[in-house]
mmCIF file of C-alpha atoms in Angstrom:
data_model
loop_
_atom_site.group_PDB
_atom_site.id
_atom_site.type_symbol
_atom_site.label_atom_id
_atom_site.label_comp_id
_atom_site.label_asym_id
_atom_site.label_seq_id
_atom_site.Cartn_x
_atom_site.Cartn_y
_atom_site.Cartn_z
ATOM 1 C CA MET A 1 0.157 0.004 0.134
ATOM 2 C CA ARG A 2 1.547 3.471 -0.920
ATOM 3 C CA CYS A 3 2.086 5.942 1.869
ATOM 4 C CA ILE A 4 1.965 9.645 1.625
ATOM 5 C CA HIS A 5 5.217 11.362 3.020
ATOM 6 C CA LEU A 6 3.109 13.497 5.403
ATOM 7 C CA ALA A 7 1.637 10.572 6.962
ATOM 8 C CA GLY A 8 4.258 8.064 6.790
ATOM 9 C CA SER A 9 7.717 9.990 6.924
ATOM 10 C CA LEU A 10 8.845 7.822 9.768
ATOM 11 C CA ALA A 11 8.737 4.595 7.836
ATOM 12 C CA LEU A 12 11.702 6.101 5.728
ATOM 13 C CA ALA A 13 13.963 5.627 8.614
ATOM 14 C CA ALA A 14 13.389 1.930 8.904
ATOM 15 C CA SER A 15 16.390 -0.162 7.869
ATOM 16 C CA THR A 16 15.474 -2.536 4.774
ATOM 17 C CA VAL A 17 17.449 -4.670 2.594
ATOM 18 C CA GLN A 18 14.973 -4.006 -0.240
ATOM 19 C CA GLY A 19 13.369 -0.685 0.142
ATOM 20 C CA HIS A 20 12.936 2.015 -2.743
ATOM 21 C CA PHE A 21 15.360 2.292 -5.607
ATOM 22 C CA THR A 22 18.356 4.053 -7.242
ATOM 23 C CA PHE A 23 19.735 4.206 -10.695
ATOM 24 C CA VAL A 24 23.404 3.088 -10.449
ATOM 25 C CA ARG A 25 24.117 1.561 -13.790
ATOM 26 C CA LEU A 26 24.270 2.172 -17.569
ATOM 27 C CA ALA A 27 25.047 0.344 -20.702
ATOM 28 C CA HIS A 28 26.824 2.249 -23.724
ATOM 29 C CA ASN A 29 25.744 1.011 -27.032
ATOM 30 C CA GLY A 30 24.743 -2.266 -25.498
ATOM 31 C CA GLU A 31 27.631 -2.951 -23.194
ATOM 32 C CA TRP A 32 26.988 -2.781 -19.526
ATOM 33 C CA LYS A 33 29.410 -0.867 -17.219
ATOM 34 C CA ALA A 34 30.249 -1.562 -13.564
ATOM 35 C CA PRO A 35 27.481 -0.106 -10.854
ATOM 36 C CA THR A 36 28.398 3.343 -9.921
ATOM 37 C CA GLN A 37 31.226 3.553 -12.387
ATOM 38 C CA TYR A 38 29.731 6.377 -14.165
ATOM 39 C CA PHE A 39 26.968 7.268 -11.907
ATOM 40 C CA ARG A 40 27.727 9.684 -8.839
ATOM 41 C CA ASN A 41 27.298 7.491 -5.721
ATOM 42 C CA LYS A 42 25.374 8.682 -2.683
ATOM 43 C CA THR A 43 26.162 8.986 1.107
ATOM 44 C CA GLU A 44 24.280 6.905 3.679
ATOM 45 C CA LEU A 45 23.096 8.013 6.226
ATOM 46 C CA PHE A 46 22.751 11.525 5.176
ATOM 47 C CA GLU A 47 20.874 14.314 7.040
ATOM 48 C CA GLU A 48 18.795 16.634 4.939
ATOM 49 C CA LEU A 49 17.368 19.999 5.602
ATOM 50 C CA PRO A 50 14.534 19.965 8.104
ATOM 51 C CA HIS A 51 11.125 21.064 6.824
ATOM 52 C CA PRO A 52 7.599 21.328 8.615
ATOM 53 C CA TYR A 53 5.894 18.269 6.938
ATOM 54 C CA SER A 54 8.563 15.603 8.351
ATOM 55 C CA ASN A 55 10.412 14.694 11.442
ATOM 56 C CA ASN A 56 12.628 12.498 9.240
ATOM 57 C CA TYR A 57 15.873 14.143 8.087
ATOM 58 C CA PHE A 58 18.320 11.147 8.003
ATOM 59 C CA ARG A 59 18.090 9.100 4.672
ATOM 60 C CA LEU A 60 19.127 5.713 3.666
ATOM 61 C CA TYR A 61 20.687 4.820 0.301
ATOM 62 C CA ASN A 62 17.403 4.039 -1.553
ATOM 63 C CA ASP A 63 15.232 6.576 0.265
ATOM 64 C CA PRO A 64 13.384 9.140 -1.850
ATOM 65 C CA THR A 65 14.234 12.610 -1.978
ATOM 66 C CA PHE A 66 11.759 15.671 -1.554
ATOM 67 C CA ARG A 67 11.752 19.000 -3.420
ATOM 68 C CA THR A 68 12.432 20.716 0.003
ATOM 69 C CA ASP A 69 15.717 18.820 0.451
ATOM 70 C CA TYR A 70 18.977 20.183 -0.426
ATOM 71 C CA PRO A 71 19.072 21.583 -3.931
ATOM 72 C CA ASP A 72 22.084 19.202 -4.721
ATOM 73 C CA SER A 73 20.112 16.357 -3.459
ATOM 74 C CA VAL A 74 17.201 17.060 -5.660
ATOM 75 C CA ARG A 75 19.315 17.297 -8.841
ATOM 76 C CA CYS A 76 21.664 14.316 -8.368
ATOM 77 C CA GLY A 77 20.978 12.546 -5.347
ATOM 78 C CA ARG A 78 22.291 12.969 -1.719
ATOM 79 C CA ASP A 79 25.831 14.142 -1.141
ATOM 80 C CA THR A 80 26.576 12.936 -4.672
ATOM 81 C CA LEU A 81 29.205 15.949 -5.414
ATOM 82 C CA ALA A 82 31.317 14.365 -2.474
ATOM 83 C CA HIS A 83 31.684 11.407 -4.663
ATOM 84 C CA ALA A 84 32.073 13.116 -8.185
ATOM 85 C CA ALA A 85 35.968 13.124 -8.083
ATOM 86 C CA ASP A 86 36.018 9.215 -7.840
ATOM 87 C CA THR A 87 33.429 8.948 -10.679
ATOM 88 C CA GLU A 88 34.542 7.989 -14.217
ATOM 89 C CA VAL A 89 33.559 10.005 -17.306
ATOM 90 C CA LEU A 90 31.904 8.086 -20.084
ATOM 91 C CA ALA A 91 32.999 9.052 -23.507
ATOM 92 C CA VAL A 92 30.004 8.671 -25.991
ATOM 93 C CA GLN A 93 29.465 9.900 -29.554
ATOM 94 C CA ALA A 94 26.238 12.120 -30.113
ATOM 95 C CA GLY A 95 23.515 9.375 -31.226
ATOM 96 C CA ASP A 96 24.918 6.659 -29.023
ATOM 97 C CA THR A 97 22.574 4.710 -27.093
ATOM 98 C CA ILE A 98 22.340 4.528 -23.399
ATOM 99 C CA GLU A 99 20.333 2.066 -21.292
ATOM 100 C CA ILE A 100 19.790 2.385 -17.437
ATOM 101 C CA ALA A 101 19.345 0.098 -14.691
ATOM 102 C CA HIS A 102 18.112 0.525 -11.069
ATOM 103 C CA THR A 103 18.479 -1.459 -7.776
ATOM 104 C CA ARG A 104 16.269 -1.735 -4.878
ATOM 105 C CA LYS A 105 19.000 -3.410 -2.583
ATOM 106 C CA SER A 106 21.087 -1.696 -0.198
ATOM 107 C CA PRO A 107 25.029 -1.400 -1.224
ATOM 108 C CA ASP A 108 26.071 -3.483 1.668
ATOM 109 C CA THR A 109 24.016 -6.635 0.136
ATOM 110 C CA TRP A 110 25.148 -6.096 -3.568
ATOM 111 C CA ALA A 111 26.383 -9.049 -5.083
ATOM 112 C CA ASP A 112 27.888 -9.788 -8.532
ATOM 113 C CA GLU A 113 24.995 -12.358 -9.593
ATOM 114 C CA GLN A 114 22.587 -9.182 -9.261
ATOM 115 C CA TRP A 115 24.351 -7.514 -11.981
ATOM 116 C CA TYR A 116 26.303 -10.118 -13.999
ATOM 117 C CA ASP A 117 23.763 -13.067 -14.119
ATOM 118 C CA CYS A 118 20.508 -11.433 -15.094
ATOM 119 C CA PRO A 119 18.296 -12.927 -17.645
ATOM 120 C CA ASN A 120 18.116 -11.638 -20.977
ATOM 121 C CA GLY A 121 21.017 -9.260 -20.629
ATOM 122 C CA ARG A 122 19.377 -6.978 -18.162
ATOM 123 C CA GLY A 123 21.717 -4.750 -16.157
ATOM 124 C CA SER A 124 20.217 -5.780 -12.691
ATOM 125 C CA CYS A 125 17.906 -8.253 -11.301
ATOM 126 C CA ASP A 126 16.754 -9.741 -8.015
ATOM 127 C CA PRO A 127 18.242 -13.516 -7.381
ATOM 128 C CA LEU A 128 15.696 -13.867 -4.549
ATOM 129 C CA ASP A 129 12.585 -13.268 -6.811
ATOM 130 C CA PRO A 130 11.359 -16.210 -8.630
ATOM 131 C CA ASP A 131 11.570 -14.588 -12.026
ATOM 132 C CA TRP A 132 14.745 -12.505 -10.859
ATOM 133 C CA THR A 133 12.503 -9.327 -11.388
ATOM 134 C CA MET A 134 14.017 -5.936 -10.228
ATOM 135 C CA ASP A 135 10.769 -4.004 -9.954
ATOM 136 C CA PHE A 136 9.910 -0.439 -9.110
ATOM 137 C CA ASN A 137 7.660 -0.167 -6.065
ATOM 138 C CA HIS A 138 6.267 3.253 -7.029
ATOM 139 C CA PRO A 139 4.580 4.382 -10.194
ATOM 140 C CA GLY A 140 5.366 7.496 -11.923
ATOM 141 C CA PRO A 141 7.230 9.068 -15.071
ATOM 142 C CA LEU A 142 10.707 8.209 -15.691
ATOM 143 C CA LEU A 143 12.931 11.030 -16.873
ATOM 144 C CA ALA A 144 16.356 11.576 -18.577
ATOM 145 C CA HIS A 145 17.890 15.075 -18.642
ATOM 146 C CA LEU A 146 21.118 16.565 -19.848
ATOM 147 C CA SER A 147 23.086 19.752 -18.192
ATOM 148 C CA LYS A 148 26.016 20.998 -19.824
ATOM 149 C CA VAL A 149 29.114 21.859 -17.780
ATOM 150 C CA PRO A 150 29.740 25.615 -18.231
ATOM 151 C CA ALA A 151 32.591 26.528 -20.484
ATOM 152 C CA GLY A 152 35.766 26.239 -18.233
ATOM 153 C CA GLY A 153 34.217 24.244 -15.710
ATOM 154 C CA ASP A 154 34.973 20.808 -14.453
ATOM 155 C CA ILE A 155 32.453 18.048 -14.617
ATOM 156 C CA HIS A 156 33.926 16.496 -11.299
ATOM 157 C CA THR A 157 32.873 19.822 -9.439
ATOM 158 C CA TYR A 158 29.662 20.797 -11.572
ATOM 159 C CA ASP A 159 26.728 20.807 -9.260
ATOM 160 C CA GLY A 160 23.938 20.804 -11.917
ATOM 161 C CA SER A 161 22.841 24.244 -11.032
ATOM 162 C CA GLY A 162 22.679 25.340 -14.750
ATOM 163 C CA GLU A 163 19.809 24.486 -17.152
ATOM 164 C CA TRP A 164 18.562 20.772 -17.622
ATOM 165 C CA VAL A 165 17.141 19.606 -20.961
ATOM 166 C CA LYS A 166 14.835 16.569 -21.138
ATOM 167 C CA ILE A 167 15.767 14.139 -23.738
ATOM 168 C CA HIS A 168 13.724 11.112 -22.889
ATOM 169 C CA SER A 169 10.553 10.138 -20.878
ATOM 170 C CA VAL A 170 8.438 6.977 -20.149
ATOM 171 C CA GLY A 171 5.060 7.960 -18.988
ATOM 172 C CA LEU A 172 1.710 6.301 -18.857
ATOM 173 C CA GLU A 173 -0.904 4.735 -20.696
ATOM 174 C CA VAL A 174 -4.782 5.008 -20.279
ATOM 175 C CA ASN A 175 -6.618 1.822 -20.103
ATOM 176 C CA ASP A 176 -10.067 1.193 -21.663
ATOM 177 C CA ASP A 177 -11.590 1.739 -18.456
ATOM 178 C CA GLY A 178 -9.761 5.109 -17.676
ATOM 179 C CA SER A 179 -7.464 3.477 -15.161
ATOM 180 C CA LEU A 180 -3.708 4.329 -15.494
ATOM 181 C CA HIS A 181 -0.688 2.002 -16.342
ATOM 182 C CA TRP A 182 2.589 3.710 -15.641
ATOM 183 C CA LEU A 183 4.912 1.888 -17.968
ATOM 184 C CA ALA A 184 8.043 1.833 -15.809
ATOM 185 C CA TYR A 185 6.151 0.664 -12.620
ATOM 186 C CA ASN A 186 4.148 -1.859 -14.854
ATOM 187 C CA TYR A 187 1.881 -2.770 -11.727
ATOM 188 C CA GLN A 188 5.140 -3.498 -9.927
ATOM 189 C CA GLY A 189 6.038 -6.319 -12.337
ATOM 190 C CA LEU A 190 8.916 -6.831 -14.916
ATOM 191 C CA PRO A 191 9.730 -3.104 -16.117
ATOM 192 C CA SER A 192 10.523 -2.475 -19.695
ATOM 193 C CA ARG A 193 14.005 -2.019 -21.058
ATOM 194 C CA PHE A 194 15.025 1.746 -20.747
ATOM 195 C CA VAL A 195 16.872 2.448 -23.583
ATOM 196 C CA PHE A 196 17.325 5.916 -25.345
ATOM 197 C CA ARG A 197 19.814 8.034 -27.404
ATOM 198 C CA ILE A 198 21.993 10.885 -26.653
ATOM 199 C CA PRO A 199 20.351 13.123 -29.486
ATOM 200 C CA GLU A 200 22.436 13.458 -32.518
ATOM 201 C CA GLN A 201 22.359 17.185 -32.424
ATOM 202 C CA THR A 202 23.925 17.290 -28.919
ATOM 203 C CA PRO A 203 26.622 19.979 -28.880
ATOM 204 C CA ALA A 204 30.122 18.565 -27.874
ATOM 205 C CA GLY A 205 31.055 18.948 -24.240
ATOM 206 C CA ASP A 206 30.892 17.498 -20.838
ATOM 207 C CA TYR A 207 27.377 16.715 -19.302
ATOM 208 C CA LEU A 208 25.475 15.496 -16.155
ATOM 209 C CA LEU A 209 23.003 12.830 -17.338
ATOM 210 C CA ARG A 210 20.352 12.834 -14.834
ATOM 211 C CA LEU A 211 17.826 9.764 -14.492
ATOM 212 C CA ASP A 212 14.988 10.136 -12.183
ATOM 213 C CA LEU A 213 11.480 8.686 -11.644
ATOM 214 C CA ILE A 214 9.101 10.831 -9.798
ATOM 215 C CA TRP A 215 6.150 9.328 -7.801
ATOM 216 C CA PRO A 216 3.686 12.425 -8.066
ATOM 217 C CA GLY A 217 2.407 13.319 -4.613
ATOM 218 C CA LEU A 218 -1.333 14.341 -3.746
ATOM 219 C CA TYR A 219 -2.908 17.547 -4.256
ATOM 220 C CA GLN A 220 -6.110 17.772 -2.350
ATOM 221 C CA PRO A 221 -7.262 21.515 -1.952
ATOM 222 C CA PRO A 222 -7.065 23.353 0.206
ATOM 223 C CA ILE A 223 -4.108 21.948 1.607
ATOM 224 C CA TYR A 224 -0.987 22.254 -0.778
ATOM 225 C CA VAL A 225 2.060 20.297 0.425
ATOM 226 C CA GLY A 226 4.708 21.109 -1.797
ATOM 227 C CA ASP A 227 7.121 18.179 -0.895
ATOM 228 C CA GLN A 228 4.924 15.227 -1.223
ATOM 229 C CA ALA A 229 6.330 13.771 -4.720
ATOM 230 C CA GLN A 230 8.924 11.403 -4.176
ATOM 231 C CA ILE A 231 12.289 12.080 -6.349
ATOM 232 C CA TYR A 232 14.608 9.320 -7.308
ATOM 233 C CA ALA A 233 17.471 11.001 -9.066
ATOM 234 C CA SER A 234 20.899 9.917 -10.026
ATOM 235 C CA CYS A 235 23.425 11.627 -12.387
ATOM 236 C CA ALA A 236 25.942 9.964 -14.533
ATOM 237 C CA GLN A 237 29.038 11.818 -15.923
ATOM 238 C CA ILE A 238 29.366 11.804 -19.529
ATOM 239 C CA SER A 239 31.621 13.511 -22.372
ATOM 240 C CA VAL A 240 29.923 13.937 -25.754
ATOM 241 C CA LYS A 241 31.846 13.833 -28.895
ATOM 242 C CA SER A 242 29.954 15.634 -31.863
ATOM 243 C CA ASN A 243 30.275 17.757 -34.866
ATOM 244 C CA VAL A 244 27.887 20.205 -33.415
ATOM 245 C CA ASN A 245 29.101 23.225 -31.295
ATOM 246 C CA GLY A 246 27.024 25.415 -29.265
ATOM 247 C CA SER A 247 24.338 25.011 -26.575
ATOM 248 C CA LEU A 248 21.373 23.058 -25.855
ATOM 249 C CA PRO A 249 17.903 24.507 -26.197
ATOM 250 C CA GLN A 250 16.588 26.320 -23.087
ATOM 251 C CA GLY A 251 15.992 23.862 -20.229
ATOM 252 C CA ILE A 252 14.825 24.357 -16.850
ATOM 253 C CA LEU A 253 16.329 24.819 -13.441
ATOM 254 C CA ILE A 254 16.274 22.132 -10.713
ATOM 255 C CA PRO A 255 14.677 22.117 -8.207
ATOM 256 C CA GLU A 256 13.073 25.497 -8.995
ATOM 257 C CA ASP A 257 11.267 24.422 -11.874
ATOM 258 C CA LEU A 258 10.405 20.903 -10.991
ATOM 259 C CA THR A 259 6.832 21.479 -9.822
ATOM 260 C CA THR A 260 4.612 20.834 -13.076
ATOM 261 C CA GLY A 261 3.270 17.168 -12.937
ATOM 262 C CA THR A 262 4.531 16.264 -9.677
ATOM 263 C CA LEU A 263 1.282 16.917 -7.586
ATOM 264 C CA VAL A 264 -2.022 15.153 -8.687
ATOM 265 C CA SER A 265 -5.496 14.813 -7.658
ATOM 266 C CA LEU A 266 -6.618 11.691 -5.540
ATOM 267 C CA ALA A 267 -8.134 9.867 -8.381
ATOM 268 C CA MET A 268 -4.801 10.018 -10.375
ATOM 269 C CA TYR A 269 -2.901 9.290 -7.207
ATOM 270 C CA ARG A 270 -4.606 6.255 -6.927
ATOM 271 C CA ASP A 271 -4.272 5.682 -10.794
ATOM 272 C CA GLN A 272 -8.099 5.640 -11.295
ATOM 273 C CA SER A 273 -7.984 8.342 -13.816
ATOM 274 C CA LEU A 274 -5.945 10.901 -15.592
ATOM 275 C CA ASP A 275 -6.019 14.607 -14.507
ATOM 276 C CA GLU A 276 -7.171 16.872 -17.334
ATOM 277 C CA GLY A 277 -4.243 18.808 -18.799
ATOM 278 C CA TYR A 278 -1.927 16.696 -17.088
ATOM 279 C CA VAL A 279 2.077 17.239 -18.264
ATOM 280 C CA TYR A 280 4.955 15.222 -17.337
ATOM 281 C CA PRO A 281 7.459 16.826 -14.708
ATOM 282 C CA GLY A 282 10.647 18.074 -16.118
ATOM 283 C CA GLY A 283 9.906 20.700 -18.592
ATOM 284 C CA PRO A 284 9.467 20.061 -22.432
ATOM 285 C CA LEU A 285 10.952 17.089 -24.290
ATOM 286 C CA TRP A 286 13.788 17.877 -26.831
ATOM 287 C CA THR A 287 13.587 15.787 -29.821
ATOM 288 C CA GLY A 288 16.795 16.860 -31.294
ATOM 289 C CA GLU A 289 14.956 19.134 -33.577
ATOM 290 C CA GLU A 290 12.600 20.930 -31.351
ATOM 291 C CA LEU A 291 11.027 21.258 -27.722
ATOM 292 C CA VAL A 292 7.673 19.642 -27.422
ATOM 293 C CA GLU A 293 5.251 19.464 -24.646
ATOM 294 C CA ASP A 294 5.679 16.271 -22.749
ATOM 295 C CA LYS A 295 2.245 14.835 -21.786
ATOM 296 C CA PRO A 296 0.329 11.505 -22.091
ATOM 297 C CA ASN A 297 -0.793 10.446 -25.518
ATOM 298 C CA VAL A 298 -4.541 10.132 -25.103
#
């Protein structure tokens, strides 16, 4: 059963082997890399900013982040800048494919079999599950963004405070009865493979590649609780080779502009129906040619 942050924040402090989830691994053009080789790692335990809607400030590795936490936590995960210098930079060509994988297991329980023995060439799995499924335990849109390191800057010290441009999203389908099927969540079954391209029109340079799945929070007037959406962000460090120079199109700031699509009605929260005019979080989607509104195809 899902729990709202306001009502169930104490549950976040419970130590679990399999709790929420973190994106930790990627494949480049079909070749899987080691976990956290290119993703900035996180710090556990980590104390977040206090705020009036929670008495839980200490977070475990796979715990969610909320919009009222430290900005760096919302952008890339908790204390990841402290691990950036130890994170490698993946060299890619504009147009290359990236696949991502997540885990719900705590790092102290990681074993080779959950990374290297997975069925069908997947990048993560759960050997304790009868089908070796590594599921998502929350619904919501899966998003990929790029943020270019400023000229003269160093990717190992870049905090992601610049603009972010969305290059990929995995959203929802509306069933015949009007209920919602979040594709990444897949009713907590086997997720689809998350493969996308670095757009061929991406200018050369160093970038943070941000992956996130956002479980939208509940908006129920007249109470507006701005921190209820659960954010599961991780950032990989990549260097893009390209014949294109210049800058990405205009993006958004995170967390400042990460509001649209993060709060929904009770009916949508329960996956019963789609809110009218719903747009996915994270700003417009860049196709490589243009920015388009990112919303369900209904």
